Amino acid sequence: MDLTEMTAWISSLFLLAALAGCLYALLAAVLVGRFVGRAAPSLPGEATRPSVTILKPLCGPEPDLYENLESFCRQDYAGPVQIVFGVQSAADAAIAVVHRLQAAHPSSRIDLVIDASQHGSNRKVSNLINMSALIAHETVVLADSDMSVRPDYLERIVAELSRPGVTGVTCLYHGVPAERGLCAQLSALAIDVQFVPNVLVGTSFGLANPCFGSTIAMTRASLERIGGFRAFKDDLADDYMIGEALRRDGGRVAIPSFTIGHACVDTELSGLWRHELRWNRTIRNVDPKGYAGSFVTHAFPLALIAALLPGAGTGALAVAALALACRILLCLRIERAFGLPPHAYWLLPIRDMLSFINFTWSFVSGAVTWKGHDYRVVADGTLIPEHGLGRESRATSV
């Protein structure tokens, strides 16, 4: 086989993978409709609602932080609700935001924990461990600081958790650009046209059992049975590992048929790159086979590579155009299904190329940057800090 024949053969392989990616996008578009069309559970109108503690670990200022946090304070829920915020530094700018919330909602129980104690390499989980002493209610809901929710969020989450056989609830999320800049829009596109479809396909065929930091709801008794938050103090994918533990507790982790908002705050390409690289390496550690198989979902870059190889022919460009068309169709389908505003569709080819490069680079090393701290990730998903962790044990509750 001479060089020309070899490049033509390689080009054909890339084209076959790209065509498989087009079929994948069309399948995902169908599954979106099925997902949102499922019947949602509801609590009886006169039934007493379980009391709920919402845990919100915070770290530093974020765009729209007040608005995102306040959406959890404005819930149409008839039961008692406690919100516990936690930071690990008395100088954290998020403290002032919590004080604003306490002033704006004096009738709500809003607690603040300031505790620098570090229990493992995962700083978020250490924060949760410090906050857990203040949990007052029977249902516990964790939610990341960059999430925004509708007023019926808590009612729907608790209804899902009350279903027989459900030990945990997590939520799909869509991207909300916190800035109108290019990077924030690219970040939102990655969530809406890559993350969401991958989850729907994976869960529909039993290929994935996800659990997301966007929301993890469980009973307090379940949390105690799985060992509390200390069991996850060194895990990179703490949310996934909590979900696995809840499944081992004898039930399943349900995903309601709606999405909540995820604030996309990246304003520079370097920050967007690091953020997405951490996501990719987390997924790679959690599901290495599935992650490698997601190679075919990058249909447009694969077709473009095939077109650039010598002897590819014009058919490769046609496949690249088809891949973009399928991507736009999928994007439209997701927007309409979840009631999302339209994206800038001209960014899709840029988004797809950036994602493919990041996907490829994620196999190079296990280094990640998280909240300004550098880590290495070993084969079992454990975080190893590049520098020592402080273990100051001063705590304050406000």
PDB file of N, CA and C in Angstrom, residues 24 98 129 248 310:
ATOM      1  N   TYR A  24     -25.669   9.826  15.339  1.00  0.00           N
ATOM      2  CA  TYR A  24     -25.736  10.042  16.791  1.00  0.00           C
ATOM      3  C   TYR A  24     -26.493  11.328  17.100  1.00  0.00           C
ATOM      4  N   VAL A  98     -23.977  36.555  50.764  1.00  0.00           N
ATOM      5  CA  VAL A  98     -24.854  35.838  51.696  1.00  0.00           C
ATOM      6  C   VAL A  98     -25.512  36.805  52.674  1.00  0.00           C
ATOM      7  N   ILE A 129     -18.275  19.051  54.217  1.00  0.00           N
ATOM      8  CA  ILE A 129     -18.080  18.423  55.533  1.00  0.00           C
ATOM      9  C   ILE A 129     -18.226  19.463  56.639  1.00  0.00           C
ATOM     10  N   ARG A 248     -25.726   2.065  45.388  1.00  0.00           N
ATOM     11  CA  ARG A 248     -25.376   0.908  46.220  1.00  0.00           C
ATOM     12  C   ARG A 248     -26.240   0.850  47.475  1.00  0.00           C
ATOM     13  N   PRO A 310      -4.821  13.986   1.600  1.00  0.00           N
ATOM     14  CA  PRO A 310      -4.687  13.861   0.139  1.00  0.00           C
ATOM     15  C   PRO A 310      -5.586  12.770  -0.421  1.00  0.00           C
TER      16      PRO A 310
END
